[in-house]
Amino acid sequence: MTELEFAQKVNDAGGTAYLVGGAVRDKFRGVTAHDRDYCVTGINEKKIAKAFPNIFNVGKSFPVFLLNIDGKHCEVALARTEKKVGSGYRGFSVKFDSSVTIEQDLFRRDTTINAMAIDILRDELIDPFGGREDVANKKIRAVSKHFMDDPVRALRAARQSAQFNFEITEETLTAMNLCAFELKDEPGERIFAELKNALKTDKPSIFFRSLERAGILEITFPEIANLRGKTQPVEFHPEGDAYEHTLQILDEVSKINPKPEIRFAALAHDFGKGKTPLEMLPHHYQHEMRGLDVLQEMAQRINLPADWKKIASFVISEHMRAAVMTRPGKIVDFLVRLHNSKISADDFNDIINLDNHGLPPFLANAEKILTEILKVSGRDAPPELQGEQIGNWIRKERIKALIKLKFLPDSKIEDEVFE
Ligand code: ATP
Ligand code: MG
């Protein structure tokens, strides 16, 4: 069924079909939307089911159907209104009968650029809040004072600002600030979902800077807010404090690496600097250790997936020593740890290269070295060796294999204690 056939059928059943949300916004941005969502007015659930016999309701608290339109599974929702009756995102009373108008449905949406609809049969734009103009002027603007009824909208607005590189209006920043109280109780999954979306944008720092401007960075991501004002030695960090450094590394890594979990690890690499005792500043001795505690707290709060946590932990604990290691034994031990971790050498290097302004040869060639040293296995150990002796033999042979590859400065090789 084509989109037009769908709209015609809805019309025949006494209703009107609209294209809504991101697809309309993206049309005016001049980009192809990744999905097309629809909204229908003027008919109830029963009539929809009659008009489309194999339609399938996937909504929990209100009707949302999945329909195959133009070869894709698309969401078709009945127009609805929402009224705040309690706290949090569940505290809504929802109304969806055939009297709800498209304007009413658009009113419950988050930002003006997302609150437009196109009447498909008439090819007519419904834009009660000036969304089209806001797209043209690159503005993120709350639809109404009900913005703060659902606190996750504050995160959505910040994320949209990063996604489209649009500016959030002053009143909307104030509305975001008013979400602070309820944001404290927002479920971790919802915060994580928006963080993940933000990490997929071209310049994720805009997300955190927007939350900061709205005065809610402390509530949403205290581990990042804590980096503000944590000075660093200027000779290594002309960019400024740990907050500026972190956002810079995050954006730089995002330019070369699309994976959100790697971008997250870049965001987390200096978390420990937020906990440096003030008298130690501008130095941050042992911030790796403190960073792991910060990550642990955050992981619990926002339900961080286990893999994301493992990757970030590895980067936090290894990022300082990896770049300065010289002794062959330490390097072998490190490369084996890297191999057994959840992060690839390339992904790890994307972060270290930017943080350290370059890579030592053993890191730049980590994959090549690993291929060679992992050829050494316990099966080849002399038969008289047992237990721990076999482990020591493997390590020694791997060190020899590493040295043979000639990625290390000669002076350091003599330092190595073999026995
Ligand atoms: P994307 O291109 O990222 O999918 P989208 O605008 O389609 O963008 P969705 O998260 O798929 O974003 O949501 C679809 C529509 O539902 C949005 O355009 C917006 O109008 C509305 N919406 C989603 N979440 C909320 C919310 N928490 N509060 C108000 N409106 C929302
Ligand atoms: Mg969408």
GROMACS .gro file of C-alpha atoms and ligand atoms in nm:
model
  451
    1MET     CA    1   0.000   0.000   0.000
    2THR     CA    2   0.131   0.341  -0.089
    3GLU     CA    3   0.105   0.643   0.140
    4LEU     CA    4  -0.167   0.790  -0.082
    5GLU     CA    5  -0.368   0.466  -0.081
    6PHE     CA    6  -0.340   0.460   0.298
    7ALA     CA    7  -0.463   0.819   0.325
    8GLN     CA    8  -0.748   0.748   0.082
    9LYS     CA    9  -0.862   0.447   0.285
   10VAL     CA   10  -0.860   0.651   0.607
   11ASN     CA   11  -1.060   0.918   0.425
   12ASP     CA   12  -1.312   0.658   0.299
   13ALA     CA   13  -1.357   0.541   0.659
   14GLY     CA   14  -1.444   0.897   0.761
   15GLY     CA   15  -1.106   1.013   0.896
   16THR     CA   16  -0.800   1.214   0.792
   17ALA     CA   17  -0.442   1.085   0.770
   18TYR     CA   18  -0.140   1.303   0.844
   19LEU     CA   19   0.232   1.264   0.819
   20VAL     CA   20   0.373   1.390   1.152
   21GLY     CA   21   0.685   1.445   1.361
   22GLY     CA   22   1.041   1.397   1.238
   23ALA     CA   23   0.946   1.327   0.874
   24VAL     CA   24   0.782   1.669   0.832
   25ARG     CA   25   1.070   1.842   1.010
   26ASP     CA   26   1.324   1.661   0.794
   27LYS     CA   27   1.137   1.753   0.475
   28PHE     CA   28   1.191   2.120   0.558
   29ARG     CA   29   1.550   2.053   0.660
   30GLY     CA   30   1.599   1.909   0.313
   31VAL     CA   31   1.702   1.563   0.433
   32THR     CA   32   1.540   1.220   0.398
   33ALA     CA   33   1.374   1.106   0.719
   34HIS     CA   34   1.478   0.764   0.849
   35ASP     CA   35   1.116   0.676   0.926
   36ARG     CA   36   0.770   0.814   0.859
   37ASP     CA   37   0.516   0.837   1.141
   38TYR     CA   38   0.146   0.894   1.084
   39CYS     CA   39  -0.143   1.028   1.286
   40VAL     CA   40  -0.513   0.987   1.208
   41THR     CA   41  -0.809   1.196   1.327
   42GLY     CA   42  -1.183   1.161   1.300
   43ILE     CA   43  -1.210   0.784   1.343
   44ASN     CA   44  -1.187   0.544   1.636
   45GLU     CA   45  -0.999   0.219   1.687
   46LYS     CA   46  -1.284   0.004   1.562
   47LYS     CA   47  -1.313   0.185   1.231
   48ILE     CA   48  -0.938   0.167   1.178
   49ALA     CA   49  -0.942  -0.208   1.241
   50LYS     CA   50  -1.226  -0.244   0.992
   51ALA     CA   51  -1.053  -0.037   0.723
   52PHE     CA   52  -0.722  -0.226   0.766
   53PRO     CA   53  -0.804  -0.589   0.856
   54ASN     CA   54  -0.444  -0.694   0.923
   55ILE     CA   55  -0.354  -0.392   1.133
   56PHE     CA   56  -0.177  -0.458   1.461
   57ASN     CA   57  -0.201  -0.249   1.780
   58VAL     CA   58   0.137  -0.214   1.954
   59GLY     CA   59   0.044   0.071   2.189
   60LYS     CA   60   0.021   0.015   2.564
   61SER     CA   61  -0.166   0.312   2.708
   62PHE     CA   62  -0.295   0.449   2.376
   63PRO     CA   63  -0.350   0.301   2.028
   64VAL     CA   64  -0.048   0.286   1.798
   65PHE     CA   65  -0.068   0.058   1.496
   66LEU     CA   66   0.197  -0.087   1.274
   67LEU     CA   67   0.113  -0.075   0.904
   68ASN     CA   68   0.311  -0.160   0.595
   69ILE     CA   69   0.324   0.162   0.393
   70ASP     CA   70   0.551   0.197   0.091
   71GLY     CA   71   0.721  -0.129   0.193
   72LYS     CA   72   0.809  -0.016   0.545
   73HIS     CA   73   0.661  -0.086   0.888
   74CYS     CA   74   0.526   0.250   0.990
   75GLU     CA   75   0.366   0.371   1.311
   76VAL     CA   76   0.012   0.500   1.282
   77ALA     CA   77  -0.128   0.659   1.597
   78LEU     CA   78  -0.474   0.793   1.676
   79ALA     CA   79  -0.461   1.164   1.757
   80ARG     CA   80  -0.453   1.210   2.133
   81THR     CA   81  -0.437   1.470   2.405
   82GLU     CA   82  -0.241   1.440   2.727
   83LYS     CA   83  -0.314   1.592   3.063
   84LYS     CA   84  -0.068   1.597   3.348
   85VAL     CA   85  -0.219   1.429   3.654
   86GLY     CA   86   0.087   1.308   3.849
   87SER     CA   87   0.464   1.321   3.849
   88GLY     CA   88   0.699   1.164   3.595
   89TYR     CA   89   0.632   1.047   3.244
   90ARG     CA   90   0.366   0.802   3.357
   91GLY     CA   91   0.162   1.074   3.526
   92PHE     CA   92  -0.052   1.152   3.222
   93SER     CA   93  -0.418   1.101   3.147
   94VAL     CA   94  -0.454   1.033   2.777
   95LYS     CA   95  -0.762   1.094   2.562
   96PHE     CA   96  -0.796   0.947   2.214
   97ASP     CA   97  -1.143   0.957   2.066
   98SER     CA   98  -1.251   1.065   1.721
   99SER     CA   99  -1.310   1.423   1.840
  100VAL     CA  100  -0.939   1.496   1.902
  101THR     CA  101  -0.807   1.733   1.634
  102ILE     CA  102  -0.464   1.729   1.473
  103GLU     CA  103  -0.388   2.066   1.635
  104GLN     CA  104  -0.459   1.915   1.977
  105ASP     CA  105  -0.229   1.626   1.901
  106LEU     CA  106   0.049   1.860   1.790
  107PHE     CA  107   0.006   2.061   2.110
  108ARG     CA  108   0.122   1.767   2.326
  109ARG     CA  109   0.453   1.739   2.139
  110ASP     CA  110   0.790   1.857   2.265
  111THR     CA  111   0.935   2.117   2.028
  112THR     CA  112   0.788   2.326   1.747
  113ILE     CA  113   1.001   2.163   1.478
  114ASN     CA  114   0.847   1.829   1.581
  115ALA     CA  115   0.492   1.968   1.603
  116MET     CA  116   0.399   1.994   1.237
  117ALA     CA  117   0.175   1.770   1.026
  118ILE     CA  118   0.100   1.728   0.658
  119ASP     CA  119  -0.254   1.636   0.551
  120ILE     CA  120  -0.157   1.371   0.297
  121LEU     CA  121  -0.458   1.385   0.063
  122ARG     CA  122  -0.477   1.765   0.055
  123ASP     CA  123  -0.101   1.808   0.067
  124GLU     CA  124  -0.149   2.081   0.326
  125LEU     CA  125   0.087   2.179   0.608
  126ILE     CA  126  -0.054   2.214   0.960
  127ASP     CA  127   0.192   2.424   1.158
  128PRO     CA  128   0.021   2.592   1.454
  129PHE     CA  129   0.343   2.679   1.645
  130GLY     CA  130   0.572   2.812   1.375
  131GLY     CA  131   0.783   2.498   1.335
  132ARG     CA  132   0.870   2.570   0.975
  133GLU     CA  133   1.008   2.910   1.062
  134ASP     CA  134   1.204   2.759   1.351
  135VAL     CA  135   1.358   2.505   1.113
  136ALA     CA  136   1.457   2.792   0.882
  137ASN     CA  137   1.603   2.991   1.173
  138LYS     CA  138   1.759   2.683   1.334
  139LYS     CA  139   1.576   2.718   1.665
  140ILE     CA  140   1.471   2.464   1.925
  141ARG     CA  141   1.159   2.599   2.093
  142ALA     CA  142   0.917   2.438   2.338
  143VAL     CA  143   0.563   2.403   2.202
  144SER     CA  144   0.398   2.528   2.521
  145LYS     CA  145   0.434   2.566   2.895
  146HIS     CA  146   0.343   2.196   2.917
  147PHE     CA  147   0.696   2.121   2.804
  148MET     CA  148   0.799   2.052   3.162
  149ASP     CA  149   0.515   1.805   3.216
  150ASP     CA  150   0.750   1.536   3.085
  151PRO     CA  151   1.102   1.603   3.214
  152VAL     CA  152   1.274   1.394   2.946
  153ARG     CA  153   1.185   1.672   2.702
  154ALA     CA  154   1.469   1.874   2.853
  155LEU     CA  155   1.711   1.603   2.740
  156ARG     CA  156   1.533   1.576   2.404
  157ALA     CA  157   1.568   1.948   2.341
  158ALA     CA  158   1.940   1.935   2.425
  159ARG     CA  159   1.981   1.631   2.201
  160GLN     CA  160   1.793   1.796   1.913
  161SER     CA  161   2.017   2.098   1.949
  162ALA     CA  162   2.321   1.869   1.899
  163GLN     CA  163   2.154   1.662   1.627
  164PHE     CA  164   2.061   1.955   1.403
  165ASN     CA  165   2.305   2.215   1.535
  166PHE     CA  166   2.009   2.439   1.624
  167GLU     CA  167   2.005   2.692   1.906
  168ILE     CA  168   1.770   2.655   2.202
  169THR     CA  169   1.565   2.968   2.271
  170GLU     CA  170   1.592   3.146   2.607
  171GLU     CA  171   1.236   3.058   2.716
  172THR     CA  172   1.299   2.697   2.630
  173LEU     CA  173   1.618   2.695   2.840
  174THR     CA  174   1.403   2.823   3.126
  175ALA     CA  175   1.147   2.549   3.062
  176MET     CA  176   1.430   2.294   3.064
  177ASN     CA  177   1.545   2.434   3.396
  178LEU     CA  178   1.196   2.384   3.538
  179CYS     CA  179   1.227   2.014   3.456
  180ALA     CA  180   1.503   1.988   3.719
  181PHE     CA  181   1.278   1.879   4.002
  182GLU     CA  182   1.121   1.585   3.821
  183LEU     CA  183   1.442   1.492   3.641
  184LYS     CA  184   1.578   1.371   3.975
  185ASP     CA  185   1.330   1.083   3.964
  186GLU     CA  186   1.352   1.013   3.593
  187PRO     CA  187   1.417   0.642   3.523
  188GLY     CA  188   1.777   0.565   3.425
  189GLU     CA  189   1.671   0.398   3.101
  190ARG     CA  190   1.516   0.718   2.969
  191ILE     CA  191   1.826   0.921   3.054
  192PHE     CA  192   2.050   0.660   2.894
  193ALA     CA  193   1.833   0.649   2.578
  194GLU     CA  194   1.876   1.023   2.524
  195LEU     CA  195   2.247   1.010   2.612
  196LYS     CA  196   2.292   0.740   2.350
  197ASN     CA  197   2.105   0.947   2.090
  198ALA     CA  198   2.317   1.249   2.178
  199LEU     CA  199   2.637   1.045   2.140
  200LYS     CA  200   2.532   0.955   1.787
  201THR     CA  201   2.527   1.319   1.675
  202ASP     CA  202   2.813   1.488   1.489
  203LYS     CA  203   2.903   1.716   1.779
  204PRO     CA  204   2.788   1.561   2.107
  205SER     CA  205   2.940   1.840   2.319
  206ILE     CA  206   2.642   2.058   2.219
  207PHE     CA  207   2.417   1.824   2.419
  208PHE     CA  208   2.614   1.876   2.742
  209ARG     CA  209   2.667   2.248   2.684
  210SER     CA  210   2.292   2.290   2.634
  211LEU     CA  211   2.216   2.111   2.960
  212GLU     CA  212   2.475   2.329   3.127
  213ARG     CA  213   2.321   2.648   2.987
  214ALA     CA  214   1.982   2.531   3.113
  215GLY     CA  215   2.135   2.475   3.457
  216ILE     CA  216   2.053   2.105   3.466
  217LEU     CA  217   2.388   1.942   3.387
  218GLU     CA  218   2.442   1.885   3.758
  219ILE     CA  219   2.119   1.690   3.792
  220THR     CA  220   2.140   1.494   3.469
  221PHE     CA  221   2.515   1.425   3.448
  222PRO     CA  222   2.688   1.527   3.774
  223GLU     CA  223   3.007   1.343   3.669
  224ILE     CA  224   3.046   1.587   3.380
  225ALA     CA  225   2.936   1.893   3.576
  226ASN     CA  226   3.207   1.806   3.832
  227LEU     CA  227   3.478   1.851   3.569
  228ARG     CA  228   3.404   2.223   3.550
  229GLY     CA  229   3.671   2.433   3.717
  230LYS     CA  230   3.904   2.136   3.764
  231THR     CA  231   4.219   2.306   3.640
  232GLN     CA  232   4.496   2.122   3.459
  233PRO     CA  233   4.862   2.209   3.389
  234VAL     CA  234   4.841   2.464   3.104
  235GLU     CA  235   5.150   2.330   2.930
  236PHE     CA  236   4.965   2.004   2.857
  237HIS     CA  237   4.615   2.147   2.838
  238PRO     CA  238   4.595   2.491   2.674
  239GLU     CA  239   4.224   2.420   2.606
  240GLY     CA  240   4.137   2.481   2.972
  241ASP     CA  241   3.987   2.280   3.256
  242ALA     CA  242   3.897   1.910   3.262
  243TYR     CA  243   3.545   1.994   3.135
  244GLU     CA  244   3.676   2.172   2.823
  245HIS     CA  245   3.930   1.896   2.766
  246THR     CA  246   3.668   1.622   2.795
  247LEU     CA  247   3.422   1.787   2.556
  248GLN     CA  248   3.702   1.853   2.309
  249ILE     CA  249   3.818   1.490   2.311
  250LEU     CA  250   3.457   1.374   2.282
  251ASP     CA  251   3.398   1.583   1.969
  252GLU     CA  252   3.733   1.490   1.815
  253VAL     CA  253   3.677   1.118   1.872
  254SER     CA  254   3.325   1.156   1.730
  255LYS     CA  255   3.471   1.291   1.407
  256ILE     CA  256   3.661   0.968   1.346
  257ASN     CA  257   3.464   0.700   1.530
  258PRO     CA  258   3.088   0.643   1.487
  259LYS     CA  259   3.037   0.396   1.774
  260PRO     CA  260   2.842   0.550   2.065
  261GLU     CA  261   3.008   0.321   2.320
  262ILE     CA  262   3.354   0.439   2.211
  263ARG     CA  263   3.242   0.801   2.220
  264PHE     CA  264   3.111   0.732   2.570
  265ALA     CA  265   3.450   0.595   2.674
  266ALA     CA  266   3.608   0.917   2.544
  267LEU     CA  267   3.358   1.113   2.753
  268ALA     CA  268   3.444   0.903   3.058
  269HIS     CA  269   3.822   0.882   3.025
  270ASP     CA  270   3.891   1.164   3.273
  271PHE     CA  271   3.585   1.127   3.499
  272GLY     CA  272   3.825   1.092   3.793
  273LYS     CA  273   3.943   1.451   3.750
  274GLY     CA  274   3.608   1.561   3.889
  275LYS     CA  275   3.706   1.403   4.222
  276THR     CA  276   4.062   1.532   4.248
  277PRO     CA  277   4.124   1.680   4.599
  278LEU     CA  278   4.131   2.058   4.549
  279GLU     CA  279   4.475   2.095   4.709
  280MET     CA  280   4.620   1.866   4.439
  281LEU     CA  281   4.507   2.086   4.146
  282PRO     CA  282   4.614   2.146   3.873
  283HIS     CA  283   4.756   1.791   3.896
  284HIS     CA  284   4.533   1.486   3.898
  285TYR     CA  285   4.747   1.205   4.038
  286GLN     CA  286   4.563   0.872   4.036
  287HIS     CA  287   4.257   1.008   3.859
  288GLU     CA  288   4.228   0.668   3.687
  289MET     CA  289   4.135   0.508   4.018
  290ARG     CA  290   3.884   0.775   4.114
  291GLY     CA  291   3.740   0.762   3.761
  292LEU     CA  292   3.639   0.400   3.807
  293ASP     CA  293   3.436   0.490   4.117
  294VAL     CA  294   3.262   0.772   3.929
  295LEU     CA  295   3.179   0.536   3.641
  296GLN     CA  296   3.041   0.276   3.880
  297GLU     CA  297   2.802   0.531   4.031
  298MET     CA  298   2.690   0.656   3.693
  299ALA     CA  299   2.641   0.306   3.553
  300GLN     CA  300   2.398   0.228   3.833
  301ARG     CA  301   2.211   0.553   3.798
  302ILE     CA  302   2.151   0.538   3.423
  303ASN     CA  303   2.149   0.160   3.366
  304LEU     CA  304   2.458   0.165   3.149
  305PRO     CA  305   2.485  -0.153   2.936
  306ALA     CA  306   2.752  -0.392   3.066
  307ASP     CA  307   2.964  -0.364   2.750
  308TRP     CA  308   2.968   0.016   2.762
  309LYS     CA  309   3.083  -0.003   3.121
  310LYS     CA  310   3.361  -0.253   3.050
  311ILE     CA  311   3.491  -0.048   2.758
  312ALA     CA  312   3.486   0.276   2.957
  313SER     CA  313   3.652   0.106   3.258
  314PHE     CA  314   3.934  -0.018   3.038
  315VAL     CA  315   3.991   0.324   2.886
  316ILE     CA  316   3.975   0.498   3.226
  317SER     CA  317   4.225   0.265   3.391
  318GLU     CA  318   4.469   0.229   3.100
  319HIS     CA  319   4.467   0.567   2.924
  320MET     CA  320   4.752   0.723   3.122
  321ARG     CA  321   5.002   0.440   3.127
  322ALA     CA  322   4.935   0.307   2.774
  323ALA     CA  323   5.097   0.606   2.606
  324VAL     CA  324   5.412   0.610   2.819
  325MET     CA  325   5.496   0.241   2.857
  326THR     CA  326   5.844   0.141   2.743
  327ARG     CA  327   5.940  -0.187   2.910
  328PRO     CA  328   5.872  -0.488   2.688
  329GLY     CA  329   5.725  -0.698   2.970
  330LYS     CA  330   5.477  -0.427   3.065
  331ILE     CA  331   5.386  -0.381   2.701
  332VAL     CA  332   5.318  -0.752   2.651
  333ASP     CA  333   5.103  -0.761   2.964
  334PHE     CA  334   4.914  -0.454   2.848
  335LEU     CA  335   4.854  -0.583   2.494
  336VAL     CA  336   4.720  -0.911   2.629
  337ARG     CA  337   4.484  -0.716   2.856
  338LEU     CA  338   4.375  -0.509   2.557
  339HIS     CA  339   4.315  -0.826   2.357
  340ASN     CA  340   4.100  -0.969   2.638
  341SER     CA  341   3.901  -0.648   2.681
  342LYS     CA  342   3.580  -0.545   2.503
  343ILE     CA  343   3.748  -0.269   2.302
  344SER     CA  344   3.944  -0.317   1.979
  345ALA     CA  345   4.296  -0.180   1.947
  346ASP     CA  346   4.179   0.061   1.674
  347ASP     CA  347   3.899   0.201   1.889
  348PHE     CA  348   4.129   0.233   2.191
  349ASN     CA  349   4.387   0.410   1.977
  350ASP     CA  350   4.132   0.659   1.843
  351ILE     CA  351   4.095   0.789   2.200
  352ILE     CA  352   4.460   0.766   2.310
  353ASN     CA  353   4.592   0.927   1.993
  354LEU     CA  354   4.380   1.237   2.050
  355ASP     CA  355   4.428   1.249   2.427
  356ASN     CA  356   4.803   1.200   2.402
  357HIS     CA  357   4.868   1.384   2.071
  358GLY     CA  358   5.014   1.075   1.907
  359LEU     CA  359   5.075   0.705   1.957
  360PRO     CA  360   5.393   0.519   2.051
  361PRO     CA  361   5.488   0.270   1.775
  362PHE     CA  362   5.389  -0.033   1.984
  363LEU     CA  363   5.032   0.102   2.014
  364ALA     CA  364   5.003   0.210   1.651
  365ASN     CA  365   5.105  -0.147   1.558
  366ALA     CA  366   4.913  -0.320   1.836
  367GLU     CA  367   4.715  -0.553   1.606
  368LYS     CA  368   5.027  -0.664   1.421
  369ILE     CA  369   5.215  -0.727   1.745
  370LEU     CA  370   4.921  -0.915   1.897
  371THR     CA  371   4.900  -1.146   1.596
  372GLU     CA  372   5.264  -1.242   1.652
  373ILE     CA  373   5.278  -1.267   2.030
  374LEU     CA  374   4.953  -1.463   2.056
  375LYS     CA  375   5.111  -1.734   1.841
  376VAL     CA  376   5.307  -1.831   2.152
  377SER     CA  377   5.098  -2.087   2.336
  378GLY     CA  378   5.136  -2.314   2.636
  379ARG     CA  379   5.128  -2.620   2.407
  380ASP     CA  380   5.479  -2.535   2.287
  381ALA     CA  381   5.625  -2.503   2.636
  382PRO     CA  382   5.899  -2.755   2.733
  383PRO     CA  383   5.725  -3.063   2.880
  384GLU     CA  384   5.905  -3.044   3.215
  385LEU     CA  385   5.740  -2.709   3.300
  386GLN     CA  386   5.430  -2.703   3.518
  387GLY     CA  387   5.163  -2.456   3.636
  388GLU     CA  388   5.301  -2.109   3.694
  389GLN     CA  389   5.624  -2.200   3.514
  390ILE     CA  390   5.429  -2.241   3.190
  391GLY     CA  391   5.277  -1.895   3.233
  392ASN     CA  392   5.623  -1.745   3.288
  393TRP     CA  393   5.758  -1.926   2.983
  394ILE     CA  394   5.473  -1.792   2.764
  395ARG     CA  395   5.533  -1.437   2.885
  396LYS     CA  396   5.907  -1.462   2.820
  397GLU     CA  397   5.859  -1.598   2.470
  398ARG     CA  398   5.607  -1.324   2.395
  399ILE     CA  399   5.854  -1.062   2.512
  400LYS     CA  400   6.113  -1.210   2.275
  401ALA     CA  401   5.861  -1.205   1.990
  402LEU     CA  402   5.780  -0.840   2.066
  403ILE     CA  403   6.146  -0.741   2.071
  404LYS     CA  404   6.204  -0.916   1.736
  405LEU     CA  405   5.938  -0.696   1.577
  406LYS     CA  406   6.154  -0.391   1.649
  407PHE     CA  407   5.884  -0.148   1.753
  408LEU     CA  408   6.065  -0.057   2.075
  409PRO     CA  409   6.360   0.177   2.139
  410ASP     CA  410   6.675  -0.042   2.183
  411SER     CA  411   6.777   0.126   2.509
  412LYS     CA  412   6.467  -0.005   2.686
  413ILE     CA  413   6.510  -0.364   2.577
  414GLU     CA  414   6.818  -0.417   2.795
  415ASP     CA  415   6.618  -0.304   3.097
  416GLU     CA  416   6.389  -0.599   3.080
  417VAL     CA  417   6.432  -0.855   3.355
  418PHE     CA  418   6.354  -1.191   3.210
  419GLU     CA  419   6.364  -1.412   3.517
  420ATP     P1  420   1.396   1.101   1.488
  420ATP     O1  421   1.427   1.150   1.351
  420ATP     O2  422   1.511   1.110   1.581
  420ATP     O3  423   1.320   0.971   1.491
  420ATP     P2  424   1.151   1.204   1.576
  420ATP     O4  425   1.111   1.346   1.587
  420ATP     O5  426   1.073   1.115   1.485
  420ATP     O6  427   1.301   1.211   1.539
  420ATP     P3  428   1.087   1.026   1.791
  420ATP     O7  429   1.158   1.007   1.920
  420ATP     O8  430   1.076   0.912   1.694
  420ATP     O9  431   1.156   1.150   1.722
  420ATP    O10  432   0.942   1.077   1.827
  420ATP     C1  433   0.841   1.097   1.729
  420ATP     C2  434   0.762   1.224   1.760
  420ATP    O11  435   0.693   1.208   1.884
  420ATP     C3  436   0.850   1.347   1.777
  420ATP    O12  437   0.866   1.417   1.656
  420ATP     C4  438   0.773   1.430   1.877
  420ATP    O13  439   0.675   1.507   1.810
  420ATP     C5  440   0.699   1.328   1.959
  420ATP     N1  441   0.762   1.295   2.088
  420ATP     C6  442   0.845   1.194   2.117
  420ATP     N2  443   0.878   1.192   2.247
  420ATP     C7  444   0.813   1.296   2.304
  420ATP     C8  445   0.804   1.347   2.438
  420ATP     N3  446   0.870   1.292   2.540
  420ATP     N4  447   0.725   1.454   2.458
  420ATP     C9  448   0.657   1.511   2.356
  420ATP     N5  449   0.661   1.468   2.230
  420ATP    C10  450   0.738   1.362   2.202
  421MG      MG  451   1.091   0.897   1.456
   0.00000   0.00000   0.00000
